[in-house]
Coordinates of C-alpha atoms in Angstrom, one line a residue:
X4 CA 14.0 -3.5 -19.6
X5 CA 13.1 0.1 -20.0
X6 CA 10.6 2.0 -17.8
X7 CA 7.2 2.0 -19.4
X8 CA 6.0 5.4 -20.5
X9 CA 3.4 4.5 -23.1
X10 CA -0.4 4.3 -22.6
X11 CA -1.7 1.7 -20.2
X12 CA -5.2 0.4 -19.5
X13 CA -7.3 -0.3 -16.6
X14 CA -9.4 -3.4 -16.1
X15 CA -13.0 -4.3 -16.8
X16 CA -14.3 -2.4 -13.8
X17 CA -14.4 -5.2 -11.2
X18 CA -12.9 -2.6 -8.7
X19 CA -14.4 0.6 -10.2
X20 CA -14.9 2.2 -6.8
X21 CA -11.3 1.7 -5.8
X22 CA -10.2 2.9 -9.2
X23 CA -12.2 6.1 -8.6
X24 CA -10.7 6.6 -5.2
X25 CA -7.0 6.1 -6.1
X26 CA -7.3 8.3 -9.2
X27 CA -8.9 11.1 -7.1
X28 CA -7.7 13.3 -4.3
X29 CA -6.6 10.4 -2.2
X30 CA -4.4 9.0 -4.9
X31 CA -2.9 12.4 -5.6
X32 CA -2.2 12.8 -1.9
X33 CA -0.4 9.5 -1.7
X34 CA 1.7 10.5 -4.8
X35 CA 2.6 13.9 -3.3
X36 CA 3.4 12.4 0.1
X37 CA 5.2 9.3 -1.3
X38 CA 8.3 9.7 0.9
X39 CA 6.1 9.9 4.1
X40 CA 4.1 6.8 3.1
X41 CA 7.2 4.9 2.2
X42 CA 8.8 5.8 5.6
X43 CA 5.7 4.7 7.4
X44 CA 5.9 1.1 6.1
X45 CA 9.7 0.8 5.4
X46 CA 10.1 -1.6 8.3
X47 CA 8.2 -4.2 6.3
X48 CA 10.7 -4.3 3.4
X49 CA 13.3 -6.6 4.9
X50 CA 10.7 -9.1 5.9
X51 CA 9.0 -9.0 2.5
X52 CA 12.2 -9.5 0.5
X53 CA 13.6 -12.2 2.8
X54 CA 10.4 -14.2 2.3
X55 CA 10.3 -13.5 -1.5
X56 CA 13.9 -14.6 -2.0
X57 CA 14.3 -12.8 -5.3
X58 CA 17.2 -14.2 -7.3
X59 CA 19.3 -12.8 -10.1
X60 CA 17.3 -13.3 -13.3
X61 CA 13.9 -13.5 -11.7
X62 CA 10.8 -11.9 -13.3
X63 CA 9.0 -10.1 -10.5
X64 CA 5.4 -8.8 -10.4
X65 CA 4.6 -6.1 -7.8
X66 CA 0.9 -6.0 -7.1
X67 CA -0.6 -2.6 -6.1
X68 CA 2.9 -1.1 -6.5
X69 CA 1.8 2.5 -5.8
X70 CA 4.8 4.9 -6.3
X71 CA 7.0 1.9 -7.1
X72 CA 9.6 1.9 -4.3
X73 CA 9.2 -1.8 -3.7
X74 CA 9.2 -2.5 -7.4
X75 CA 12.5 -0.7 -7.9
X76 CA 14.0 -2.6 -5.0
X77 CA 12.8 -5.8 -6.5
X78 CA 14.3 -4.9 -9.9
X79 CA 17.7 -4.3 -8.3
X80 CA 17.6 -7.7 -6.6
X81 CA 16.5 -9.3 -9.9
X82 CA 19.6 -8.1 -11.7
X83 CA 19.5 -9.7 -15.1
X84 CA 15.7 -10.2 -14.6
X85 CA 13.2 -7.5 -14.3
X86 CA 10.3 -6.2 -12.2
X87 CA 6.8 -5.0 -13.3
X88 CA 4.6 -3.0 -11.0
X89 CA 0.9 -2.8 -11.6
X90 CA -1.6 -0.4 -10.0
X91 CA -4.9 1.3 -10.8
X92 CA -3.7 4.8 -9.7
X93 CA -2.4 7.0 -12.5
X94 CA -0.9 9.6 -10.2
X95 CA 1.0 7.0 -8.2
X96 CA 2.3 5.4 -11.4
X97 CA 3.4 8.7 -12.8
X98 CA 5.5 9.2 -9.7
X99 CA 6.8 5.6 -10.0
X100 CA 8.0 6.1 -13.5
X101 CA 9.6 9.5 -12.6
X102 CA 11.5 8.0 -9.7
X103 CA 12.7 5.0 -11.7
X104 CA 14.0 7.3 -14.4
X105 CA 15.7 9.5 -11.9
X106 CA 17.3 6.5 -10.2
X107 CA 18.2 5.0 -13.6
X108 CA 16.6 1.7 -12.8
X109 CA 16.3 0.2 -16.3
X110 CA 14.9 -3.3 -15.7
X111 CA 11.6 -2.0 -14.4
X112 CA 8.2 -1.2 -16.0
X113 CA 4.9 0.0 -14.6
X114 CA 1.4 -0.8 -16.0
X115 CA -1.9 0.7 -15.1
X116 CA -4.0 -2.4 -14.5
X117 CA -6.4 -4.1 -12.1
X118 CA -4.6 -7.3 -11.0
X119 CA -8.0 -9.0 -10.4
X120 CA -8.8 -9.1 -14.1
X121 CA -5.6 -8.1 -16.0
X122 CA -4.5 -10.7 -18.6
X123 CA -1.0 -11.3 -17.2
X124 CA 1.3 -13.3 -19.5
X125 CA 0.8 -17.0 -18.6
X126 CA 3.7 -18.2 -16.4
X127 CA 5.3 -14.8 -17.1
X128 CA 6.6 -14.3 -13.5
X129 CA 8.7 -16.2 -11.0
X130 CA 7.7 -14.2 -8.0
X131 CA 4.7 -12.0 -7.1
X132 CA 5.0 -9.6 -4.2
X133 CA 3.0 -6.9 -2.5
X134 CA 3.6 -4.5 0.4
X135 CA 0.0 -3.7 1.3
X136 CA -1.5 -3.6 -2.1
X137 CA -3.6 -6.8 -2.3
X138 CA -6.4 -5.8 0.1
X139 CA -8.4 -3.7 -2.3
X140 CA -9.9 -6.3 -4.5
X141 CA -13.7 -6.9 -4.6
X142 CA -13.1 -10.6 -4.9
X143 CA -9.8 -11.7 -3.3
X144 CA -10.1 -15.3 -4.5
X145 CA -10.6 -14.3 -8.1
X146 CA -7.7 -11.9 -7.9
X147 CA -5.3 -14.4 -6.4
X148 CA -6.4 -17.0 -9.0
X149 CA -5.7 -14.5 -11.8
X150 CA -2.3 -13.7 -10.3
X151 CA -1.5 -17.5 -10.0
X152 CA -2.0 -17.8 -13.8
X153 CA 0.7 -15.2 -14.2
X154 CA 3.2 -17.3 -12.1
X155 CA 5.3 -20.2 -13.2
X156 CA 4.4 -23.6 -11.6
X157 CA 6.0 -23.4 -8.2
X158 CA 6.1 -19.6 -8.4
X159 CA 6.1 -17.7 -5.1
X160 CA 3.5 -15.2 -3.9
X161 CA 4.5 -13.1 -0.9
X162 CA 2.6 -10.2 0.6
X163 CA 1.9 -8.2 3.8
X164 CA -1.5 -7.0 4.9
X165 CA -2.8 -5.5 8.2
X166 CA -4.0 -7.5 11.1
X167 CA -7.4 -6.6 12.6
X168 CA -7.7 -3.1 13.9
X169 CA -8.7 -4.4 17.3
X170 CA -5.5 -6.4 17.6
X171 CA -4.3 -4.3 20.5
X172 CA -1.3 -2.7 18.7
X173 CA -0.6 0.8 20.0
X174 CA -0.9 2.2 16.5
X175 CA -4.5 1.1 16.3
X176 CA -5.3 2.5 19.8
X177 CA -3.6 5.8 19.0
X178 CA -5.2 6.3 15.6
X179 CA -8.6 5.6 17.3
X180 CA -7.9 8.4 19.8
X181 CA -6.8 10.8 17.1
X182 CA -9.9 10.0 15.1
X183 CA -12.1 10.9 18.2
X184 CA -10.2 14.1 18.7
X185 CA -10.6 15.1 15.0
X186 CA -14.4 14.4 15.2
X187 CA -14.9 17.1 17.9
X188 CA -15.5 20.7 16.8
X189 CA -13.7 20.5 13.5
X190 CA -14.2 22.9 10.6
X191 CA -13.7 21.8 7.0
X192 CA -13.7 18.1 7.8
X193 CA -17.3 17.5 7.0
X194 CA -19.9 18.7 4.5
X195 CA -18.9 22.3 5.1
X196 CA -15.4 21.7 3.9
X197 CA -13.9 23.6 0.9
X198 CA -13.8 22.2 -2.6
X199 CA -10.7 20.3 -3.5
X200 CA -10.3 19.4 -7.2
X201 CA -14.0 19.5 -7.8
X202 CA -14.7 17.2 -4.8
X203 CA -15.7 18.4 -1.3
X204 CA -13.7 17.5 1.7
X205 CA -16.7 15.4 2.7
X206 CA -16.3 13.5 -0.6
X207 CA -12.6 13.0 0.1
X208 CA -13.5 11.7 3.6
X209 CA -15.9 9.2 2.1
X210 CA -13.1 8.1 -0.2
X211 CA -10.7 7.7 2.7
X212 CA -13.3 5.7 4.7
X213 CA -13.9 3.4 1.7
X214 CA -10.1 2.9 1.3
X215 CA -9.7 2.1 5.0
X216 CA -12.6 -0.4 4.9
X217 CA -10.9 -2.1 1.9
X218 CA -7.6 -2.0 3.7
X219 CA -9.0 -4.2 6.5
X220 CA -10.6 -6.7 4.2
X221 CA -7.8 -9.3 4.5
X222 CA -7.3 -9.0 8.2
X223 CA -9.0 -12.3 9.0
X224 CA -6.4 -15.1 8.5
X225 CA -9.1 -17.6 7.7
X226 CA -10.3 -15.4 4.9
X227 CA -6.7 -15.1 3.7
X228 CA -6.4 -18.9 3.5
X229 CA -9.8 -19.3 1.8
X230 CA -8.8 -16.7 -0.8
X231 CA -5.6 -18.6 -1.5
X232 CA -7.3 -22.0 -1.8
X233 CA -5.8 -22.6 -5.2
X234 CA -2.2 -22.2 -3.9
X235 CA 0.0 -24.7 -2.0
X236 CA 2.0 -24.2 1.2
X237 CA 0.1 -21.2 2.4
X238 CA 1.6 -19.6 5.5
X239 CA 0.1 -16.6 7.5
X240 CA 2.6 -15.4 10.0
X241 CA 2.0 -12.5 12.5
X242 CA 4.6 -9.9 12.2
X243 CA 5.1 -7.0 14.7
X244 CA 6.5 -3.8 13.1
X245 CA 7.0 -0.2 13.9
X246 CA 5.4 2.5 11.7
X247 CA 6.9 5.9 11.3
X248 CA 4.6 8.9 11.2
X249 CA 6.8 11.9 11.3
X250 CA 9.9 13.6 12.7
X251 CA 8.1 15.1 15.6
X252 CA 4.5 15.1 17.0
X253 CA 3.9 18.5 15.3
X254 CA 5.2 17.1 12.0
X255 CA 3.1 14.0 12.3
X256 CA 0.0 16.1 12.9
X257 CA 0.7 18.2 9.8
X258 CA 0.8 14.9 7.8
X259 CA -2.4 13.6 9.4
X260 CA -4.3 16.8 8.7
X261 CA -3.0 16.9 5.1
X262 CA -4.8 13.7 4.4
X263 CA -8.2 15.5 4.4
X264 CA -7.8 18.6 2.2
X265 CA -9.5 21.7 3.5
X266 CA -9.5 20.5 7.1
X267 CA -8.8 23.0 9.8
X268 CA -8.6 22.4 13.6
X269 CA -8.8 24.6 16.6
X270 CA -5.5 25.4 18.5
X271 CA -6.8 23.3 21.4
X272 CA -7.5 20.3 19.1
X273 CA -4.1 20.6 17.5
X274 CA -2.5 20.6 21.0
X275 CA -4.5 17.5 22.0
X276 CA -3.4 15.7 18.8
X277 CA 0.3 16.5 19.4
X278 CA -0.1 15.4 23.1
X279 CA -1.6 12.1 21.9
X280 CA 1.5 11.4 19.8
X281 CA 4.0 12.6 22.3
X282 CA 4.4 9.2 24.1
X283 CA 5.5 7.8 20.7
X284 CA 8.2 10.4 20.0
X285 CA 11.7 9.0 19.8
X286 CA 15.0 10.3 18.5
X287 CA 14.2 8.4 15.3
X288 CA 10.8 10.1 14.9
X289 CA 7.2 9.3 16.0
X290 CA 7.0 5.5 16.0
X291 CA 4.1 3.2 16.9
X292 CA 4.0 -0.5 17.2
X293 CA 1.7 -2.2 14.7
X294 CA 0.9 -5.7 13.5
X295 CA 0.6 -7.2 10.0
X296 CA 0.4 -10.6 8.5
X297 CA 3.2 -11.9 6.3
X298 CA 1.7 -14.3 3.8
X299 CA 3.5 -16.7 1.6
X300 CA 2.1 -19.2 -0.9
X301 CA 3.2 -21.2 -4.0
X302 CA 1.4 -21.8 -7.3
X303 CA 0.9 -25.5 -7.6
X304 CA 3.2 -27.4 -10.0
X305 CA 0.2 -29.0 -11.7

């Protein structure tokens, strides 16, 4: 299966705000910093694929595939089968296609589509997976019902999503501290920020805030189960992981600041940011303990 390079379409606008966000500065930042974002969540891969149990010949759907790292891994596991990644972000999909071509992964394709409304081929997939891409739907139940139609009877759905921010994980506490530090005496992080691609830094911050709000939208396990009411054998398992933020505290701060274009900080604030990350510095980089849900479900046989 060759990598898709032709035109692709988005959905009916059910998630128009997220589509705007992920095709704007935030989506471009994720594409440009793909390796960093992949490193941040790479600890989830083994858990995701163990639960997905992809077999040779399987047809795999990767929901919210981003730059396609997980899609390409799934394609390799599928062997004689194939993997299709869907996402609403054109810049991330451009990176996904480029990487697939460079790595010569031929049984993979990428489509620009909103999985909440996209007309997937009925029973076209054996497995649907997602590494943190299913939280952004306006209507989770409708999205999962639509994905179920694309699965064969008995087809597997496996995804990971964040636990509540107040779960006590050190990543949550540290990011809260960093946020407070960045809110004090900054230049360029608010309405006075410079223009970036026709959007002010304040606009970009609004996009980031909206993305973070959506990212937490599946943190309640009861809501997850309710959204998967049309599936069988739903499991929601807590999973402790370590996230990777950079090689050193200084490198991690560079990355954090890059997420808001035009932001500048005082030398004192930068020192405080690095000091906050110093307890998490290890020979393997800046690592923080975090917590996610590993969710599995089956499309009913009837």
